[in-house]
Amino acid sequence: QVSLVESGGGLVQAGGSLRLSCAASIRTVSTYAMGWFRQPPGKEREFVAAITWSGGPTGYADSVKGRFTISRDNAKNTVYLQMNALKPEDTAVYYCARGRTTVVNTNPSAYDYWGQGTQVTVSS
């Protein structure tokens, strides 16, 4: 059983930064792609960023390109999401997820294990 635990969420003013972490319970993240998704209030879950198993190619939603950076430390079984220049529209519950394969994918159905989520609130 794979367990993913997100941390690092909180309340921040617009223009500020947060760094989310996703810790895996076992040594699984080193062989699969990992992704971050978010669900704004009253909206569907949406793709934010993903990274291949090797930490090489990455993918980002257009809304976060240039502001967010995904990275991973396979030795620590941890994936990160550095969020800079935050905007009120970034307010959401953020989830990390493990991909079913090693490649980047923007579709939630391409991910099989999910964390419980961490709340990010950006005030204007």
mmCIF file of C-alpha atoms in Angstrom:
data_model
loop_
_atom_site.group_PDB
_atom_site.id
_atom_site.type_symbol
_atom_site.label_atom_id
_atom_site.label_comp_id
_atom_site.label_asym_id
_atom_site.label_seq_id
_atom_site.Cartn_x
_atom_site.Cartn_y
_atom_site.Cartn_z
ATOM 1 C CA GLN A 1 0.000 0.000 0.000
ATOM 2 C CA VAL A 2 1.301 3.426 -0.972
ATOM 3 C CA SER A 3 0.730 6.381 1.303
ATOM 4 C CA LEU A 4 1.311 9.962 0.168
ATOM 5 C CA VAL A 5 1.273 12.782 2.694
ATOM 6 C CA GLU A 6 1.278 16.423 1.658
ATOM 7 C CA SER A 7 2.459 19.266 3.849
ATOM 8 C CA GLY A 8 3.408 22.907 3.561
ATOM 9 C CA GLY A 9 0.055 24.466 2.817
ATOM 10 C CA GLY A 10 -1.244 27.526 4.598
ATOM 11 C CA LEU A 11 -2.410 31.106 4.314
ATOM 12 C CA VAL A 12 -0.251 33.547 2.360
ATOM 13 C CA GLN A 13 -0.705 36.991 0.873
ATOM 14 C CA ALA A 14 -0.775 37.528 -2.858
ATOM 15 C CA GLY A 15 2.754 37.659 -4.227
ATOM 16 C CA GLY A 16 4.063 35.360 -1.537
ATOM 17 C CA SER A 17 5.544 31.878 -1.745
ATOM 18 C CA LEU A 18 4.913 28.428 -0.361
ATOM 19 C CA ARG A 19 6.686 25.120 -0.755
ATOM 20 C CA LEU A 20 4.591 21.986 -0.693
ATOM 21 C CA SER A 21 6.073 18.587 0.071
ATOM 22 C CA CYS A 22 4.736 15.132 -0.671
ATOM 23 C CA ALA A 23 6.298 12.286 1.268
ATOM 24 C CA ALA A 24 5.746 8.702 0.164
ATOM 25 C CA SER A 25 5.575 5.860 2.624
ATOM 26 C CA ILE A 26 7.682 3.509 0.577
ATOM 27 C CA ARG A 27 10.271 3.651 -2.114
ATOM 28 C CA THR A 28 7.766 3.981 -4.906
ATOM 29 C CA VAL A 29 8.165 7.493 -6.156
ATOM 30 C CA SER A 30 11.573 6.821 -7.622
ATOM 31 C CA THR A 31 10.125 4.627 -10.394
ATOM 32 C CA TYR A 32 6.945 6.497 -11.330
ATOM 33 C CA ALA A 33 5.998 9.916 -12.525
ATOM 34 C CA MET A 34 4.566 12.165 -9.822
ATOM 35 C CA GLY A 35 2.046 14.928 -10.171
ATOM 36 C CA TRP A 36 0.419 17.797 -8.326
ATOM 37 C CA PHE A 37 -3.238 18.637 -8.797
ATOM 38 C CA ARG A 38 -5.516 21.151 -7.136
ATOM 39 C CA GLN A 39 -9.207 21.605 -6.521
ATOM 40 C CA PRO A 40 -10.418 25.182 -6.117
ATOM 41 C CA PRO A 41 -13.619 25.773 -4.119
ATOM 42 C CA GLY A 42 -16.639 24.640 -6.102
ATOM 43 C CA LYS A 43 -14.568 23.465 -9.053
ATOM 44 C CA GLU A 44 -13.207 20.208 -10.403
ATOM 45 C CA ARG A 45 -9.743 18.901 -9.731
ATOM 46 C CA GLU A 46 -7.204 20.261 -12.188
ATOM 47 C CA PHE A 47 -3.659 19.474 -13.219
ATOM 48 C CA VAL A 48 -0.887 21.684 -11.872
ATOM 49 C CA ALA A 49 2.480 20.035 -12.561
ATOM 50 C CA ALA A 50 4.138 16.665 -13.083
ATOM 51 C CA ILE A 51 7.618 15.237 -13.247
ATOM 52 C CA THR A 52 9.054 12.044 -14.691
ATOM 53 C CA TRP A 53 10.558 9.337 -12.561
ATOM 54 C CA SER A 54 14.083 10.537 -13.319
ATOM 55 C CA GLY A 55 13.369 14.137 -12.400
ATOM 56 C CA GLY A 56 13.905 15.161 -16.004
ATOM 57 C CA PRO A 57 11.029 16.298 -18.203
ATOM 58 C CA THR A 58 8.327 18.224 -16.428
ATOM 59 C CA GLY A 59 4.916 19.545 -17.333
ATOM 60 C CA TYR A 60 2.969 22.528 -16.064
ATOM 61 C CA ALA A 61 -0.475 23.972 -16.442
ATOM 62 C CA ASP A 62 -0.403 27.239 -18.370
ATOM 63 C CA SER A 63 -1.786 29.058 -15.337
ATOM 64 C CA VAL A 64 1.288 28.253 -13.228
ATOM 65 C CA LYS A 65 4.125 28.268 -15.785
ATOM 66 C CA GLY A 66 6.958 30.505 -14.702
ATOM 67 C CA ARG A 67 5.673 30.670 -11.119
ATOM 68 C CA PHE A 68 5.624 27.057 -9.898
ATOM 69 C CA THR A 69 8.447 24.516 -9.970
ATOM 70 C CA ILE A 70 8.115 20.792 -9.378
ATOM 71 C CA SER A 71 11.084 18.751 -8.218
ATOM 72 C CA ARG A 72 11.786 15.439 -6.570
ATOM 73 C CA ASP A 73 14.315 13.827 -4.280
ATOM 74 C CA ASN A 74 14.145 10.100 -4.851
ATOM 75 C CA ALA A 75 16.538 9.405 -1.995
ATOM 76 C CA LYS A 76 13.993 10.983 0.355
ATOM 77 C CA ASN A 77 10.919 9.604 -1.452
ATOM 78 C CA THR A 78 9.667 13.186 -1.631
ATOM 79 C CA VAL A 79 8.255 15.453 -4.304
ATOM 80 C CA TYR A 80 8.089 19.222 -3.959
ATOM 81 C CA LEU A 81 6.094 22.057 -5.453
ATOM 82 C CA GLN A 82 7.677 25.483 -5.076
ATOM 83 C CA MET A 83 5.008 28.123 -5.590
ATOM 84 C CA ASN A 84 6.055 31.729 -6.120
ATOM 85 C CA ALA A 85 4.144 34.888 -7.002
ATOM 86 C CA LEU A 86 0.965 33.346 -5.643
ATOM 87 C CA LYS A 87 -2.374 34.745 -6.720
ATOM 88 C CA PRO A 88 -5.812 34.535 -5.070
ATOM 89 C CA GLU A 89 -6.897 32.218 -7.904
ATOM 90 C CA ASP A 90 -4.281 29.706 -6.725
ATOM 91 C CA THR A 91 -6.442 29.087 -3.652
ATOM 92 C CA ALA A 92 -7.301 25.388 -3.595
ATOM 93 C CA VAL A 93 -6.684 22.065 -1.934
ATOM 94 C CA TYR A 94 -3.476 20.714 -3.434
ATOM 95 C CA TYR A 95 -2.981 16.984 -3.941
ATOM 96 C CA CYS A 96 0.021 14.954 -4.927
ATOM 97 C CA ALA A 97 -0.401 11.736 -6.837
ATOM 98 C CA ARG A 98 1.652 8.846 -8.137
ATOM 99 C CA GLY A 99 1.481 8.145 -11.841
ATOM 100 C CA ARG A 100 0.673 4.734 -13.258
ATOM 101 C CA THR A 101 3.707 5.031 -15.541
ATOM 102 C CA THR A 102 7.027 6.829 -15.680
ATOM 103 C CA VAL A 103 5.949 9.631 -18.009
ATOM 104 C CA VAL A 104 4.290 12.973 -17.388
ATOM 105 C CA ASN A 105 0.513 13.033 -17.811
ATOM 106 C CA THR A 106 -2.035 15.762 -17.170
ATOM 107 C CA ASN A 107 -5.061 13.461 -16.799
ATOM 108 C CA PRO A 108 -6.044 12.532 -13.225
ATOM 109 C CA SER A 109 -6.989 9.039 -14.406
ATOM 110 C CA ALA A 110 -3.300 8.435 -15.174
ATOM 111 C CA TYR A 111 -2.560 8.507 -11.426
ATOM 112 C CA ASP A 112 -3.374 5.695 -9.037
ATOM 113 C CA TYR A 113 -2.449 6.862 -5.536
ATOM 114 C CA TRP A 114 -3.401 10.202 -4.008
ATOM 115 C CA GLY A 115 -2.594 12.109 -0.866
ATOM 116 C CA GLN A 116 -5.220 13.613 1.414
ATOM 117 C CA GLY A 117 -4.532 17.152 0.238
ATOM 118 C CA THR A 118 -3.242 20.338 1.815
ATOM 119 C CA GLN A 119 -5.074 23.656 1.806
ATOM 120 C CA VAL A 120 -3.475 26.672 0.172
ATOM 121 C CA THR A 121 -5.217 30.003 0.674
ATOM 122 C CA VAL A 122 -3.950 33.171 -1.003
ATOM 123 C CA SER A 123 -5.405 36.429 0.252
ATOM 124 C CA SER A 124 -5.607 39.534 -1.887
#
